[in-house]
Coordinates of C-alpha atoms in Angstrom, one line a residue:
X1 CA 0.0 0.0 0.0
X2 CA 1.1 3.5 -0.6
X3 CA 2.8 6.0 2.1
X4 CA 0.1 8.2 0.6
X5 CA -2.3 6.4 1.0
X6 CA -1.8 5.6 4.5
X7 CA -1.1 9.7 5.2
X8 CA -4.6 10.0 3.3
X9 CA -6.7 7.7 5.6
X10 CA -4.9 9.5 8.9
X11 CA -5.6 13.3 7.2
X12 CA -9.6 12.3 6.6
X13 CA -9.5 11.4 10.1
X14 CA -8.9 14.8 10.7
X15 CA -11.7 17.0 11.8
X16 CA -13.5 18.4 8.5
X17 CA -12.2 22.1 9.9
X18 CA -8.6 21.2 10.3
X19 CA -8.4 19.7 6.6
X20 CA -7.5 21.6 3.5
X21 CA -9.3 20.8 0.2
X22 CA -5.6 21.4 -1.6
X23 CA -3.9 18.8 0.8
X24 CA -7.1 16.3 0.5
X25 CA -7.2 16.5 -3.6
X26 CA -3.2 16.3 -3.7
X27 CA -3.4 12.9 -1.5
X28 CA -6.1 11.8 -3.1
X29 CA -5.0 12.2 -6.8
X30 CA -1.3 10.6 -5.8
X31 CA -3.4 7.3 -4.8
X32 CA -5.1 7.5 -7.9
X33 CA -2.1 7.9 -10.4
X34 CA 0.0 5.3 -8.3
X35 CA -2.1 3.3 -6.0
X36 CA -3.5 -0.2 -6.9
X37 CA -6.8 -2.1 -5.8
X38 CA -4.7 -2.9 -2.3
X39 CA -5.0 1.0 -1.4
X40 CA -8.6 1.7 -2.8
X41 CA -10.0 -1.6 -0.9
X42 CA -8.4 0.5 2.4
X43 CA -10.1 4.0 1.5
X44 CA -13.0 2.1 0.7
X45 CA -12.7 0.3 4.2
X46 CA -12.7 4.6 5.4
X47 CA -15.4 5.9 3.4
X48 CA -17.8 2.9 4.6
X49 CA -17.4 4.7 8.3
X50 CA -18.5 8.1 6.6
X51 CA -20.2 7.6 3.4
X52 CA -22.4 10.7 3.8
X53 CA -19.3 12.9 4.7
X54 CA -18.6 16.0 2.4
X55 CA -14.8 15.2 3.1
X56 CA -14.9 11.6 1.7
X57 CA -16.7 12.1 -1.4
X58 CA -13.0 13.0 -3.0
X59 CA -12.5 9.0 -2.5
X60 CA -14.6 8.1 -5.1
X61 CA -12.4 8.6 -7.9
X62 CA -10.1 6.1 -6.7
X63 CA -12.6 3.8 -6.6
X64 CA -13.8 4.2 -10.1
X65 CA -9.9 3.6 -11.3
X66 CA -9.2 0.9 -8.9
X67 CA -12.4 -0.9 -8.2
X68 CA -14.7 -3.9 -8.9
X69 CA -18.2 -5.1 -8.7
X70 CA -17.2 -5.8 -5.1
X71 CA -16.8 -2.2 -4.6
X72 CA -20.3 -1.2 -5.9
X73 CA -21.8 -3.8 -3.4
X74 CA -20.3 -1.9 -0.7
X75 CA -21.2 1.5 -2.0
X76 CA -24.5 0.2 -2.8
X77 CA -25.3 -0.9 1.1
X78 CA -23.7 2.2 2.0
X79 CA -25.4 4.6 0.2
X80 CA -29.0 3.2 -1.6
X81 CA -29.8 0.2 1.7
X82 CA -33.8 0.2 0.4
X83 CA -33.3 0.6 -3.0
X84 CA -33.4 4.7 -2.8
X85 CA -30.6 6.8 -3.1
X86 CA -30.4 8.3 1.3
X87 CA -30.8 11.8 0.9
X88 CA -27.0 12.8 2.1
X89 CA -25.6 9.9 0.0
X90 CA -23.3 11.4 -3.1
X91 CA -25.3 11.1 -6.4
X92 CA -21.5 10.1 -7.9
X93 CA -22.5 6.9 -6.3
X94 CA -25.1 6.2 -9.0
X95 CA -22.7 6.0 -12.3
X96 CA -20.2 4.8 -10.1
X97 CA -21.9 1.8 -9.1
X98 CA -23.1 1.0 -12.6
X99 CA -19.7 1.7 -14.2
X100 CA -18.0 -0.8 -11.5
X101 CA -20.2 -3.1 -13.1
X102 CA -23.3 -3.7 -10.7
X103 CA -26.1 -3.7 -13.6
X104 CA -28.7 -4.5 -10.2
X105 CA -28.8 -0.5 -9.9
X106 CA -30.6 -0.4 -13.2
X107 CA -34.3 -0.3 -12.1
X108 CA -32.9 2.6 -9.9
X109 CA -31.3 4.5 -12.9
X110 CA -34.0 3.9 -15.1
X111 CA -36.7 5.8 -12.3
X112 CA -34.2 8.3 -12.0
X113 CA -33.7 9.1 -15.2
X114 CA -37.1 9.3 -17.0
X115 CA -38.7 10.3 -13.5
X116 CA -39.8 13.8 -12.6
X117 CA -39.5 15.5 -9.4
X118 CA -35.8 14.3 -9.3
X119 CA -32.9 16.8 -8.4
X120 CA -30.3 18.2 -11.4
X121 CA -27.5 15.5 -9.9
X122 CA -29.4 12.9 -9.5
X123 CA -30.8 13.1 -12.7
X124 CA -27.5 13.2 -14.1
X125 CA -25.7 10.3 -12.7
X126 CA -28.7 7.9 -13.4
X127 CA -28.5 8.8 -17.0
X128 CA -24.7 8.2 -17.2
X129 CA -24.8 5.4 -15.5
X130 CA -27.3 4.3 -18.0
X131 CA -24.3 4.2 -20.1
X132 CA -22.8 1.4 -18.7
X133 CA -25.8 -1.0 -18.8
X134 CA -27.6 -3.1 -21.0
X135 CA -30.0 -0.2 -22.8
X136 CA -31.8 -2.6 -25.6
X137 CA -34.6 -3.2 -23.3
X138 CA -35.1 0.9 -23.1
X139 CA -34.6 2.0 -26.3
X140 CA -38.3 3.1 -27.4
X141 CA -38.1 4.9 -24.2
X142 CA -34.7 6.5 -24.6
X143 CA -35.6 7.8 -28.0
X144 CA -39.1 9.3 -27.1
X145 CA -37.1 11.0 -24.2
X146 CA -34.5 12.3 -26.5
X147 CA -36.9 13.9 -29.3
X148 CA -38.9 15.3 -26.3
X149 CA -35.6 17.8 -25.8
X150 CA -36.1 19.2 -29.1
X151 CA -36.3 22.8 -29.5
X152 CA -36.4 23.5 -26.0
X153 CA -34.0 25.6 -23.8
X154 CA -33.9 23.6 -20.9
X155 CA -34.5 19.7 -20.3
X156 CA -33.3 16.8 -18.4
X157 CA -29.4 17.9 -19.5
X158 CA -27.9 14.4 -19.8
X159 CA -30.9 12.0 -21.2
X160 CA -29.5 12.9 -24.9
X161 CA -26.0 11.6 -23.9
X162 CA -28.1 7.9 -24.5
X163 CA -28.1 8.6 -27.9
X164 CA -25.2 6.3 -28.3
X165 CA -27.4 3.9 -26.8
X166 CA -29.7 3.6 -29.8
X167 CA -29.0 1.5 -33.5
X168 CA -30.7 3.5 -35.4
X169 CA -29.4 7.3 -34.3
X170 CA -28.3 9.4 -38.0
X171 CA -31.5 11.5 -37.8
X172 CA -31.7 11.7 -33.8
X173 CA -27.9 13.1 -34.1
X174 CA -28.9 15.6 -36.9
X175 CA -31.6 16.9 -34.7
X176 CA -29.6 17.2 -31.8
X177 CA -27.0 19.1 -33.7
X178 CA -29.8 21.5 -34.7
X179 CA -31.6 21.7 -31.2
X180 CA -28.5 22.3 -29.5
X181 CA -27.2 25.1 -32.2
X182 CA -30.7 26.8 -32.3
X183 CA -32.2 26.3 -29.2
X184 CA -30.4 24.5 -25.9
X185 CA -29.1 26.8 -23.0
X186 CA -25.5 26.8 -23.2
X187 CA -26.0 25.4 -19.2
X188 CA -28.0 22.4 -20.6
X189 CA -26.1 21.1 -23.6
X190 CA -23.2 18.9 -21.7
X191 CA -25.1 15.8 -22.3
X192 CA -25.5 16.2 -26.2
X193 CA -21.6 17.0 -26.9
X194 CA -21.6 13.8 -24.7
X195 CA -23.7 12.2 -26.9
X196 CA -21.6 12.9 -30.4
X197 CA -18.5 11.5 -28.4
X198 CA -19.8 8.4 -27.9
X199 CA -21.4 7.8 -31.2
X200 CA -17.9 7.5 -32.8
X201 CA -17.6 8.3 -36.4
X202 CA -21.2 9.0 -36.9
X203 CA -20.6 12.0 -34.1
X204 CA -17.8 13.3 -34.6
X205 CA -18.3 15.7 -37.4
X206 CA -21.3 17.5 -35.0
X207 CA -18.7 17.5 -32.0
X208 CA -16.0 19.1 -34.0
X209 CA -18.6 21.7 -35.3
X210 CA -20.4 22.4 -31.8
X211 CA -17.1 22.1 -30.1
X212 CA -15.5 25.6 -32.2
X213 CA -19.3 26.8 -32.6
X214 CA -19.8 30.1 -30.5
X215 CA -23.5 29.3 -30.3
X216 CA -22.8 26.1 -28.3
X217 CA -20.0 27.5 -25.6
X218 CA -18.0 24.6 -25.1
X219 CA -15.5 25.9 -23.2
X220 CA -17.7 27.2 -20.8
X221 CA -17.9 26.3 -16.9
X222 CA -21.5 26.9 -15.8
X223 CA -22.7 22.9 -16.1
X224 CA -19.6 21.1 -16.6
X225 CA -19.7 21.8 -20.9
X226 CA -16.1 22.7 -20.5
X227 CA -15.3 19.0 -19.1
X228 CA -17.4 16.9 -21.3
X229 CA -16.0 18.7 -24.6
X230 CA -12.4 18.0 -22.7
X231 CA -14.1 13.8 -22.2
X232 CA -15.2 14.2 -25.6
X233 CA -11.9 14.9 -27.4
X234 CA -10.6 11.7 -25.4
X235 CA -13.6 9.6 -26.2
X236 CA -13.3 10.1 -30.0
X237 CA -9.5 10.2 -29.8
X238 CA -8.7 13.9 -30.5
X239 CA -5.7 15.4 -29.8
X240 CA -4.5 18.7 -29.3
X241 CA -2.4 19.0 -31.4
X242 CA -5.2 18.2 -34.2
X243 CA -7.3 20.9 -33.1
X244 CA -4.8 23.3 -32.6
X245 CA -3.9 22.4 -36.7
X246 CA -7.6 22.8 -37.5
X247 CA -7.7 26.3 -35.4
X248 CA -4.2 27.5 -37.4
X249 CA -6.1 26.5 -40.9
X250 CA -9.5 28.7 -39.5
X251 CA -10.2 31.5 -42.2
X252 CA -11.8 33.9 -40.0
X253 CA -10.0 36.3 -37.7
X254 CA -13.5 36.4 -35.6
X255 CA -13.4 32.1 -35.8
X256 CA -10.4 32.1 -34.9
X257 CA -10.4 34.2 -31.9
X258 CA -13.6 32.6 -30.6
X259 CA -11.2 29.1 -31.2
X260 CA -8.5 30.2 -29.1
X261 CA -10.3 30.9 -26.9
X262 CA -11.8 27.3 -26.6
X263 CA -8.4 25.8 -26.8
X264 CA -6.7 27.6 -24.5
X265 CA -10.0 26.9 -21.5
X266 CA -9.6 22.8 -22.8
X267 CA -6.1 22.9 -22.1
X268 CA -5.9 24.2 -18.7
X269 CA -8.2 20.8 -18.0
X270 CA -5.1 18.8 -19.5
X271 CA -2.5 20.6 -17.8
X272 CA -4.8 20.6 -14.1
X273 CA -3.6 18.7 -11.2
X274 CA -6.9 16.8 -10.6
X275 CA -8.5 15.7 -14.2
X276 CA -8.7 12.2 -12.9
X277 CA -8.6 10.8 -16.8
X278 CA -5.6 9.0 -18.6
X279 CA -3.4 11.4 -20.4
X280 CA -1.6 8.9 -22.2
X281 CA -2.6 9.2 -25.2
X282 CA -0.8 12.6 -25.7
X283 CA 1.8 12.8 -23.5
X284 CA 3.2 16.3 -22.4
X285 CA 6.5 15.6 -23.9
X286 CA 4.8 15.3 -27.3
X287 CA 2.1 18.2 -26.4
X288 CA 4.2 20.8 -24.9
X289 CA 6.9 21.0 -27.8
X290 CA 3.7 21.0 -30.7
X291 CA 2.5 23.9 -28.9
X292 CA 5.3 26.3 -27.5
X293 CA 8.6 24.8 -29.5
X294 CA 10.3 27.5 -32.0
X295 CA 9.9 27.3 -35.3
X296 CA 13.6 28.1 -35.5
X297 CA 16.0 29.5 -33.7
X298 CA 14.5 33.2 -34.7
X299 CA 11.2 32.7 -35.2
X300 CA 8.7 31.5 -32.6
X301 CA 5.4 31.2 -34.3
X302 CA 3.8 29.0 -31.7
X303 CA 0.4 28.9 -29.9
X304 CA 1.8 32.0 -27.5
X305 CA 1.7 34.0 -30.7
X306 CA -1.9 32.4 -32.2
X307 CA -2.9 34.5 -28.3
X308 CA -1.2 37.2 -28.9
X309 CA -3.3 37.9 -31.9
X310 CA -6.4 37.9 -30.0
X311 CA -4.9 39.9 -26.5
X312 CA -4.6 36.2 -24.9
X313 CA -1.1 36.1 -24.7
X314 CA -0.9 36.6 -20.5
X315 CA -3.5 32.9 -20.4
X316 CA -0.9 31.1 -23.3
X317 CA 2.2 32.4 -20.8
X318 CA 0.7 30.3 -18.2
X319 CA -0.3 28.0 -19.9
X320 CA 3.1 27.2 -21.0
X321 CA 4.6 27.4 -17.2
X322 CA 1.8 24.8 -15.9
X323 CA 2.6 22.6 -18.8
X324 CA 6.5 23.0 -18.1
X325 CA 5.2 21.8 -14.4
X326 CA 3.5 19.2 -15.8
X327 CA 5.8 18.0 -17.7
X328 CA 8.3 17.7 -15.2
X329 CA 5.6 15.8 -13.3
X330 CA 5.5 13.3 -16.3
X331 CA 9.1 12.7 -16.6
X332 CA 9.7 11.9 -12.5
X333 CA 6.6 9.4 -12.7
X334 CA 7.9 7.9 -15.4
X335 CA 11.3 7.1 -13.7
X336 CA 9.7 6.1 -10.4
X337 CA 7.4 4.0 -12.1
X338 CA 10.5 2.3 -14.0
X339 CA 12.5 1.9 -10.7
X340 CA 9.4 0.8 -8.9
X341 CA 9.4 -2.0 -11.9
X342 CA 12.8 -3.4 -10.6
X343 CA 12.5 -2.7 -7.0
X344 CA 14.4 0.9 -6.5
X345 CA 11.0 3.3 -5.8

């Protein structure tokens, strides 16, 4: 088991008012990049005491990374005993449970989702943990609840991210596409930019448009958009350095400016502490160099001068130093993780 995962389980123990969210998230996210099932069965062991505690709810990431269907067992006792979620439990525990692989929470998700009267997070974690369960059985139901979110501002925000559930989807995408250019809130159109990601190649042309589309927003905070066009990109297997190439190759000064802006919001995501998602598939040693390397020796032309175009150039410049930390970051894991391979770490 990890030292940091031991110093964890004595700082939860903490009272809730000596305990810093900083120090909490940085244990927590070291367990998660380096710990193993062995240190999530122990947190999990913790959170059981205090499953309804604000402080422990950080722990559930681990458990998502390195948990089983035993795990949702436990947070399903914990948390939904008479087959309702408790009123303090997290709603996380919903599409946690389901994505651990416990398809008994379906009946639940399935009231959840299509129910009225159910709060916005609630809601929300039902229908994504719809994702990760056997839909065929729902599908006339899935589609009527999609087409009801057509032309309308403000709906049930994640029930369209189910399209990928469906066979038979081309038109439903189309229409989505339209609703959410047209007509969705730019608070309520998370779930649909979910939707195209997980539809493959028949979404990805309507995430690439919505995603650089001022009338969609993607980049912004207010429901999580920002996040789920960041999950998107990794869902459908684009890069950074892809869309920074498709930005470059915009036409329009006024495109381009909105772009940048989009790009430069989805990378701060990458380069965070705390994304709790695989950044693998672009490294920072390939990402940072693509981005802020020199042309040649004289001439930068890089994304810090794309900003400066657009009066960004202060968000690019730290951008760059929080990607130089990061990389850093990547290069000492590495190591330990090679040295922990032979015994040394």
């Amino acid at each position: 088991m990890l030292a940091s995962t031991t110093e964890l389980i004595r700082y939860l123990r903490r009272p809730a008012e000596q305990q810093e969210d900083a120090v909490r998230q940085a244990l927590v996210n070291a367990v998660w990049l380096g710990g193993s099932a062995d240190d999530a069965r122990a947190l999990l062991a913790e959170y059981r005491q205090f499953p309804f505690a604000a402080t422990h709810a950080c722990l559930l990431p681990v458990f998502e990374r390195h948990g089983d269907a035993s795990f949702a067992r436990v947070l399903t006792e914990a948390c939904c005993p008479a087959g309702e979620l408790l009123p303090d439990a997290p709603a996380e525990v919903l599409s946690l449970v389901a994505r651990l692989g416990d398809s008994g929470i379906k009946p639940l998700l399935v009231r959840y989702a299509f129910g009225t009267g159910v709060g916005y997070n609630v809601a929300k974690h039902a229908a994504l943990g719809l994702l990760h369960v056997d839909c065929r059985d729902l599908e006339q139901q899935i589609r009527a609840a999609i087409e009801a979110t057509y032309r309308k501002n403000l709906f049930p925000e994640f029930i369209p991210a189910l399209v990928c559930k469906l066979p038979d989807r081309a038109e439903l995408l189309a229409r989505l596409y339209q609703s959410g250019t047209e007509y969705c809130s730019t608070d309520c159109n998370a779930g649909i930019l979910l939707g195209f990601s997980l539809c493959g190649a028949e979404g990805v042309s309507y995430f690439k448009q919505a995603l650089l589309s001022p009338a969609w927003e993607a980049h912004g905070s207010g429901s999580g958009t920002r996040w789920y066009a960041y999950l998107g990109m990794q869902n459908l297997g684009l890069t950074f350095q892809e869309l920074y190439a498709e930005i470059q190759r915009l036409g329009s000064s006024q495109e381009q400016r909105y772009a940048v802006g989009v790009l430069l919001a989805l990378l701060r995501l990458k380069a965070g502490p705390y994304s709790y998602t695989d950044r693998a598939p672009e490294p920072f040693a390939e990402l940072y160099p693509a981005l802020f390397g020199w042309e040649s020796p004289e001439h930068r032309n890089n994304l810090q001068d794309l900003a400066a175009t657009f009066g960004r150039e202060d968000e690019a410049d730290e951008l760059e130093a929080l990607m130089q930390l990061r990389l850093q970051q990547e290069v000492l894991q590495l190591d330990c993780t090679r040295r922990l391979n032979i015994g040394l770490c």
